[in-house]
XYZ file of C-alpha atoms in Angstrom:
543
model
C 59.648 50.421 146.381
C 56.220 49.497 145.043
C 55.698 49.486 141.260
C 53.546 52.619 141.198
C 56.133 54.678 143.090
C 58.907 53.311 140.880
C 57.014 54.290 137.734
C 56.393 57.738 139.209
C 60.101 58.325 139.768
C 60.981 56.924 136.351
C 58.598 59.346 134.696
C 60.068 62.207 136.730
C 63.619 61.340 135.693
C 62.561 61.128 132.050
C 60.853 64.505 132.175
C 63.877 66.168 133.802
C 66.239 64.596 131.260
C 63.923 65.639 128.431
C 63.840 69.224 129.731
C 67.655 69.367 129.978
C 68.130 68.045 126.457
C 65.561 70.468 125.082
C 67.257 73.356 126.891
C 70.601 72.482 125.319
C 68.979 71.952 121.931
C 67.488 75.444 121.897
C 70.626 76.987 123.446
C 72.687 75.968 120.437
C 70.297 77.656 118.006
C 71.017 81.201 119.096
C 72.322 83.630 118.108
C 71.824 83.177 114.385
C 75.309 83.180 112.899
C 76.889 81.427 109.898
C 78.832 78.350 110.900
C 79.063 76.391 107.670
C 79.868 77.452 104.136
C 76.742 75.926 102.604
C 74.356 77.966 104.742
C 76.099 81.224 103.883
C 76.127 80.241 100.197
C 72.351 79.697 100.329
C 71.909 83.091 102.009
C 74.049 84.701 99.308
C 71.794 83.122 96.677
C 68.657 84.285 98.471
C 69.936 87.856 98.531
C 70.613 87.673 94.802
C 67.097 86.392 94.092
C 65.458 89.344 95.852
C 67.882 91.936 94.519
C 65.883 94.561 92.552
C 68.371 94.732 89.705
C 71.670 93.214 88.670
C 71.132 89.831 90.352
C 74.137 87.510 89.967
C 72.606 84.037 90.238
C 75.924 82.227 89.978
C 76.200 82.728 93.748
C 73.008 80.708 94.223
C 74.071 77.427 95.822
C 72.594 74.058 94.704
C 69.312 75.698 93.802
C 67.898 72.753 91.770
C 68.243 70.437 94.787
C 66.427 72.697 97.266
C 64.281 75.260 95.413
C 61.426 74.980 97.878
C 63.618 76.123 100.759
C 64.616 79.175 98.712
C 61.056 80.135 97.827
C 59.594 79.471 101.284
C 62.304 81.695 102.779
C 61.567 84.430 100.230
C 57.863 84.123 101.050
C 58.611 84.589 104.762
C 60.769 87.588 103.891
C 57.965 89.138 101.814
C 55.491 88.679 104.665
C 57.696 89.885 107.522
C 60.141 92.255 105.741
C 62.898 90.768 107.906
C 66.381 90.216 106.450
C 66.273 87.160 104.219
C 69.282 85.661 106.003
C 67.506 85.785 109.352
C 64.421 84.281 107.708
C 66.488 81.320 106.505
C 68.050 80.833 109.943
C 64.617 80.975 111.589
C 63.044 78.576 109.065
C 65.825 76.053 109.570
C 65.665 76.344 113.374
C 61.895 75.858 113.467
C 62.115 72.859 111.139
C 64.962 71.361 113.191
C 62.702 71.501 116.245
C 59.810 70.037 114.234
C 62.033 67.209 112.987
C 62.996 66.359 116.577
C 59.369 66.425 117.743
C 58.117 64.416 114.773
C 60.952 61.919 115.254
C 59.678 61.363 118.779
C 56.105 60.982 117.507
C 57.327 58.578 114.810
C 59.246 56.475 117.344
C 56.142 56.318 119.510
C 53.942 55.390 116.541
C 56.183 52.489 115.511
C 57.256 51.211 118.926
C 54.262 52.132 121.052
C 56.273 54.096 123.625
C 55.273 57.325 125.308
C 56.234 60.688 123.829
C 58.648 61.794 126.593
C 61.019 58.777 126.409
C 60.779 58.841 122.622
C 61.834 62.510 122.617
C 64.748 61.702 124.931
C 65.909 59.044 122.484
C 65.586 61.440 119.552
C 67.557 64.195 121.304
C 70.286 61.753 122.332
C 71.016 61.382 118.616
C 73.632 64.099 118.280
C 72.877 64.881 114.628
C 69.317 65.864 115.598
C 70.801 68.129 118.271
C 73.466 69.543 115.974
C 71.018 70.300 113.150
C 69.659 73.155 115.223
C 73.056 74.836 115.503
C 73.314 75.888 111.870
C 70.963 76.638 109.000
C 70.364 73.869 106.482
C 67.541 72.828 104.198
C 67.728 69.181 105.325
C 65.612 70.123 108.326
C 62.959 71.646 106.054
C 62.661 68.765 103.624
C 63.217 66.110 106.269
C 60.485 67.403 108.577
C 57.920 67.450 105.750
C 58.762 63.964 104.468
C 58.825 62.596 108.013
C 55.383 64.145 108.535
C 54.201 62.163 105.514
C 55.625 58.953 106.982
C 53.985 59.772 110.292
C 50.618 59.978 108.553
C 51.355 56.613 106.960
C 52.283 55.007 110.280
C 49.426 56.216 112.462
C 46.380 55.447 110.300
C 45.591 51.741 110.356
C 42.380 52.326 108.410
C 43.873 55.021 106.166
C 41.650 55.987 103.295
C 42.642 57.551 100.020
C 42.545 61.043 101.546
C 45.134 60.192 104.192
C 47.361 58.478 101.629
C 47.060 61.539 99.376
C 48.032 63.832 102.267
C 51.082 61.676 102.960
C 52.082 61.764 99.284
C 51.613 65.537 99.072
C 53.800 66.069 102.152
C 56.495 63.821 100.684
C 56.405 65.717 97.372
C 56.561 69.080 99.119
C 59.465 67.919 101.308
C 61.387 66.692 98.265
C 60.850 70.082 96.617
C 62.479 71.693 99.651
C 65.335 69.171 99.758
C 65.492 66.538 97.070
C 67.650 64.020 98.925
C 64.913 63.745 101.597
C 63.418 61.201 99.185
C 65.736 58.609 100.757
C 63.088 58.408 103.504
C 60.279 57.366 101.183
C 60.927 53.561 100.906
C 59.973 53.329 104.573
C 56.355 54.162 103.637
C 55.812 50.721 102.113
C 56.972 48.863 105.226
C 54.859 51.084 107.461
C 51.747 50.194 105.450
C 52.692 46.520 105.152
C 52.977 46.348 108.936
C 49.281 47.288 109.191
C 47.781 45.934 105.962
C 48.077 42.969 103.632
C 50.896 42.986 101.112
C 48.514 43.709 98.252
C 46.908 46.642 100.045
C 50.291 47.990 101.124
C 51.526 47.966 97.519
C 48.389 49.748 96.307
C 48.593 52.462 98.973
C 52.324 52.920 98.371
C 51.731 53.395 94.641
C 48.930 55.847 95.361
C 51.146 57.907 97.678
C 54.024 57.736 95.175
C 51.762 58.995 92.373
C 50.598 61.965 94.443
C 54.185 62.731 95.504
C 55.464 62.599 91.916
C 52.667 64.819 90.606
C 53.250 67.314 93.423
C 57.007 67.357 92.899
C 56.855 67.647 89.099
C 54.253 70.421 89.282
C 56.315 72.431 91.766
C 59.506 72.037 89.722
C 57.662 72.987 86.522
C 56.306 76.117 88.208
C 59.852 77.406 88.869
C 61.269 76.195 85.525
C 63.833 73.759 86.876
C 64.515 70.647 84.782
C 65.933 67.260 85.640
C 69.101 68.027 83.691
C 69.896 70.752 86.218
C 69.503 68.239 89.056
C 71.618 65.562 87.384
C 74.334 68.105 86.639
C 74.741 68.867 90.344
C 74.747 65.222 91.423
C 77.215 64.305 88.692
C 79.677 66.714 90.321
C 79.697 64.730 93.573
C 82.792 62.713 92.708
C 84.741 63.160 95.944
C 86.231 59.909 97.208
C 86.225 60.181 101.002
C 86.517 56.409 101.473
C 84.073 54.009 103.062
C 85.674 54.556 106.461
C 84.102 58.019 106.677
C 80.757 56.530 105.686
C 80.890 53.844 108.372
C 82.005 56.358 110.988
C 78.925 58.393 110.177
C 76.736 55.917 112.055
C 78.511 56.662 115.291
C 78.782 60.364 114.652
C 75.062 60.894 114.051
C 74.003 59.015 117.154
C 75.848 58.389 120.415
C 77.399 55.506 122.297
C 74.253 54.855 124.317
C 72.000 54.936 121.236
C 74.234 52.519 119.313
C 74.454 50.063 122.211
C 70.700 50.130 122.733
C 70.114 49.896 118.954
C 72.416 46.881 118.710
C 70.536 45.134 121.482
C 67.229 46.165 119.934
C 68.254 44.653 116.606
C 69.040 41.355 118.330
C 65.727 41.421 120.209
C 63.775 42.125 117.017
C 65.493 39.272 115.166
C 64.920 36.870 118.056
C 61.227 37.731 118.151
C 60.913 37.893 114.370
C 59.714 41.490 114.518
C 61.531 42.884 111.514
C 59.822 46.252 111.053
C 62.542 48.372 112.785
C 65.305 46.656 110.814
C 63.333 46.938 107.573
C 62.754 50.658 108.134
C 66.447 51.295 108.834
C 67.613 49.349 105.797
C 64.961 50.977 103.599
C 66.488 54.393 104.330
C 70.119 53.289 104.566
C 70.131 51.653 101.122
C 69.207 54.784 99.135
C 71.550 56.886 101.289
C 74.538 54.672 100.504
C 73.574 54.539 96.840
C 73.309 58.328 96.645
C 76.495 59.277 98.511
C 78.609 56.113 98.693
C 82.254 57.163 99.171
C 81.490 60.848 98.647
C 80.079 61.167 102.160
C 82.150 64.145 103.282
C 80.193 64.834 106.465
C 77.827 62.765 108.650
C 75.071 65.341 108.224
C 74.015 63.374 105.122
C 72.898 60.591 107.497
C 70.626 63.040 109.317
C 67.543 61.247 107.989
C 68.652 57.943 109.536
C 68.479 59.169 113.126
C 64.792 58.374 113.848
C 65.276 54.829 112.581
C 68.329 54.211 114.735
C 66.317 55.563 117.656
C 63.503 53.092 116.884
C 65.923 50.182 117.282
C 67.270 51.803 120.441
C 63.698 52.077 121.753
C 63.151 48.350 121.252
C 66.415 47.479 122.988
C 66.079 49.943 125.848
C 62.498 48.916 126.597
C 63.557 45.282 126.778
C 66.402 46.101 129.146
C 64.085 48.113 131.346
C 61.442 45.414 131.602
C 64.087 42.860 132.509
C 65.984 45.076 134.938
C 65.700 42.654 137.869
C 67.374 39.895 135.904
C 70.234 42.180 134.922
C 70.640 43.252 138.560
C 70.793 39.651 139.716
C 67.167 39.276 140.896
C 64.295 37.279 139.526
C 62.974 37.747 136.035
C 59.794 39.780 136.457
C 58.241 37.755 133.661
C 57.555 38.737 130.097
C 59.902 40.369 127.670
C 58.892 43.954 127.072
C 60.002 46.255 124.354
C 58.047 44.757 121.520
C 57.533 46.767 118.412
C 53.781 46.991 118.328
C 51.039 47.480 115.797
C 49.298 50.739 116.568
C 45.972 48.917 116.220
C 46.891 46.393 118.939
C 46.095 46.849 122.625
C 48.721 46.226 125.300
C 47.282 47.109 128.713
C 50.366 45.772 130.503
C 52.850 47.975 128.651
C 55.201 49.714 131.120
C 56.654 53.134 130.250
C 60.320 52.384 129.509
C 63.306 53.953 131.219
C 66.124 54.279 128.733
C 69.792 53.949 129.667
C 71.760 57.216 129.365
C 74.404 57.579 126.717
C 78.065 57.764 127.679
C 79.020 60.296 125.066
C 78.810 63.974 124.309
C 76.555 65.737 121.896
C 78.486 67.583 119.263
C 78.437 70.712 117.236
C 81.891 69.942 115.968
C 84.007 71.017 113.075
C 87.517 71.318 111.807
C 88.743 73.255 114.804
C 88.132 70.421 117.280
C 87.676 72.802 120.227
C 86.349 70.795 123.188
C 84.072 71.494 126.095
C 81.902 69.604 128.552
C 78.385 70.183 127.237
C 75.377 68.215 128.482
C 74.568 66.489 125.210
C 75.170 62.806 125.636
C 77.186 63.255 128.843
C 74.141 62.058 130.775
C 75.478 59.306 133.040
C 79.252 59.615 132.709
C 80.846 56.391 131.648
C 83.568 55.883 129.090
C 85.486 59.000 128.134
C 84.848 58.664 124.435
C 86.861 61.237 122.503
C 85.780 61.784 118.929
C 84.721 64.574 116.694
C 82.337 65.291 113.872
C 83.928 67.212 111.028
C 82.064 69.656 108.845
C 83.277 69.540 105.265
C 83.236 73.311 104.962
C 83.026 75.055 108.318
C 84.211 75.220 111.929
C 82.468 74.090 115.092
C 82.803 73.146 118.744
C 81.777 70.509 121.240
C 78.806 71.489 123.345
C 75.939 73.825 122.583
C 76.644 76.231 125.432
C 80.144 76.884 124.113
C 78.745 77.039 120.583
C 76.423 79.836 121.662
C 79.355 81.923 122.925
C 81.447 81.267 119.867
C 78.601 82.152 117.515
C 78.187 85.422 119.408
C 81.873 86.254 119.007
C 81.741 85.158 115.365
C 79.231 87.941 114.781
C 81.801 90.390 116.181
C 84.383 89.123 113.695
C 81.902 89.429 110.821
C 81.097 92.989 111.912
C 84.824 93.763 111.946
C 85.119 92.279 108.452
C 82.274 94.470 107.206
C 83.878 97.587 108.688
C 87.168 96.627 107.054
C 85.497 96.366 103.658
C 83.765 99.724 104.182
C 86.763 101.834 105.223
C 89.418 100.535 102.806
C 89.095 101.813 99.233
C 91.551 99.114 98.137
C 92.532 95.961 99.996
C 93.453 92.292 99.627
C 91.524 89.600 101.546
C 92.789 86.034 101.921
C 90.598 83.065 102.878
C 91.307 79.339 102.932
C 87.956 77.735 103.751
C 84.626 77.665 101.968
C 82.820 79.172 104.970
C 85.088 82.208 105.269
C 85.074 82.746 101.506
C 81.271 82.659 101.285
C 80.932 85.033 104.255
C 83.241 87.518 102.547
C 81.375 87.177 99.250
C 78.098 87.846 101.033
C 79.375 91.034 102.664
C 80.872 92.262 99.394
C 77.559 91.762 97.591
C 75.650 93.517 100.375
C 78.098 96.445 100.056
C 77.356 96.652 96.319
C 80.577 95.118 94.924
C 80.598 93.176 91.666
C 82.942 90.292 90.824
C 84.463 91.205 87.457
C 87.135 88.502 87.147
C 88.216 85.201 88.659
C 91.612 83.683 87.923
C 92.801 80.257 89.058
C 96.259 79.775 90.522
C 98.792 78.126 88.164
C 99.838 75.612 90.848
C 96.340 74.705 92.026
C 93.301 75.047 89.774
C 90.949 74.975 92.788
C 92.512 78.116 94.277
C 91.483 81.375 92.684
C 91.791 85.144 92.960
C 88.681 87.306 92.465
C 88.606 90.993 91.608
C 85.654 92.855 93.123
C 84.915 96.472 92.262
C 82.463 99.172 93.295
C 83.127 102.395 91.440
C 86.797 103.179 92.103
C 86.984 100.783 95.073
C 88.720 97.429 94.593
C 88.928 94.285 96.734
C 91.136 91.360 95.793
C 89.645 88.200 97.312
C 91.771 85.051 97.331
C 90.556 81.564 98.162
C 93.373 79.152 98.993
C 92.269 75.570 98.433
C 93.409 73.108 101.085
C 95.778 70.841 99.206
C 99.431 69.781 98.978
C 100.573 73.240 97.796
C 98.261 75.309 100.021
C 101.128 76.964 101.932
C 102.911 77.995 98.748
C 99.706 79.368 97.219
C 98.917 81.278 100.409
C 102.407 82.830 100.459
C 102.118 83.763 96.783
C 98.761 85.519 97.213
C 99.922 87.243 100.400
C 103.018 88.592 98.629
C 101.262 90.028 95.591
C 99.787 93.125 97.229
C 102.440 94.377 99.651
C 101.386 98.008 99.206
C 97.722 97.351 100.061
C 96.097 96.561 103.394
C 96.127 92.763 103.580
C 93.794 90.721 105.757
C 93.368 87.042 106.512
C 89.811 85.968 107.362
C 89.193 82.335 108.188
C 87.548 79.918 110.557
C 89.631 78.533 113.402
C 90.453 75.219 111.767
C 93.807 73.489 111.159
C 94.354 75.483 107.971
C 94.100 78.716 109.943
C 96.654 77.553 112.527
C 99.021 76.293 109.839
C 98.946 79.514 107.825
C 99.556 81.522 111.004
C 102.515 79.332 111.974
C 104.085 79.298 108.510
C 103.603 82.977 107.764
C 106.957 84.833 107.603
C 105.297 87.909 109.135
C 103.379 88.335 112.346
C 99.620 88.710 111.902
C 97.618 90.772 114.354
C 94.022 90.138 115.328
C 91.731 93.009 114.343
C 89.337 92.509 117.258
C 91.876 91.211 119.799
C 89.915 87.984 120.268
C 90.371 84.727 118.378
C 87.989 82.424 120.228
C 84.944 82.636 117.951
C 84.094 80.547 114.914
C 85.955 83.044 112.723
C 88.913 85.373 113.125
C 90.108 88.392 111.136
C 93.853 89.079 111.034
C 95.808 91.988 109.610
C 99.069 91.392 107.781
C 101.578 94.236 108.238
C 102.462 96.275 105.156
C 105.513 95.333 103.144
C 107.336 92.052 103.611
C 106.436 88.969 101.653
């Protein structure tokens, strides 16, 4: 096959693969349904902020770390008059798509590859795919900060205006999600790659000054101080161990991306082209400093994905240009895959064909339900079996299955809302953050007020809330997952034998354990237990 025909078919394969990955990416977005506890907690806070009277801002989740996401969502709600929860889902979904597209543009800007293969590499990073499955402010802040880095990487002759635009985007992104600042050290290396060290330092300081002024002004406008921010970060004292942190690298990418990135790192070191490694380390260092052993979920490494893909681009391009040697033929001459200066001209650069990953894309959680989604199944190789665990919500493997489960989760939430409406008095048990926040949200929408909250004597993290609306009462229990969880669950379940008692939870291990250990038989309210959530009725009487 002549080179022109080969390149034609390579481009066709890349475009088909890109279309398939994009189709799965957008499939997992819909319908809009809560999957994780944090997203529902943010929605609860948004509803409190727009409540005409009697707003209870204690339900506002991590507001000092992401105030911009709150206010942008409220602005969209004011313009469209659509439910503020749907506005937050839509904002996150749009920004997740923008982050994927800008990651591809960023990879192309640094490595000099075409947009289509760069987008394939970005979408083969499973955390980029998974970010579209649930609402989170990381996509909002990350897309804005990455846009600032993109401005810094594409303008070789950047003037003060371009540097100021980059700084303003970084400041705005940090206002939407403060931890997106872990991306900012990469700006210096991007400028140093195109300018002298002195000029790079000056432009970095200029961008930093604009970003700081923008961020401080925005925080001052909403009356949030640094003490509020430090108070939230000081509470992140969970010790998940460094093993979870190291596993995050694999769980945000895929087997193919890591193999190509490893080879790309070796190629860059051999050729003394250190920009990809410098960019990765510049973002990894602040991330490890910020989260260290408290990394409860790999989503905190979301910002690292474009930089892993840059290394993978270098490695995959080299493998492609030397394909004859790997197949046993002659070396076609030249070692492709160089990380290039955007100001340089390479007329002999061949569009790379990247090796497919041998893994699956995930939208995975505590339930560990498995399916054969497209994701990183492209080119089936090793049957790698692993899961990504949300710290506070359920999930599944594969975006097509996720779509069905999110649809059925909406049925369970509708059943929960009907249950709260028709029972003047009832007891509701939950044992995960996601199910608890969903119940809180529905109670607030129904007009209930939380008048008391008592911790359990055997576990201070478990608590029982009393919600009232006129003469209607709902007892809401949250059973913390710990050594005495089963005993606490049995105690709460036995307190209100004369009331309708329900168990609402996601389909994680805690749900299965409480069902198995319950002395009474629970019955599904909807008759289906294959969504992200399930609502069960405990029979009257008994324990």
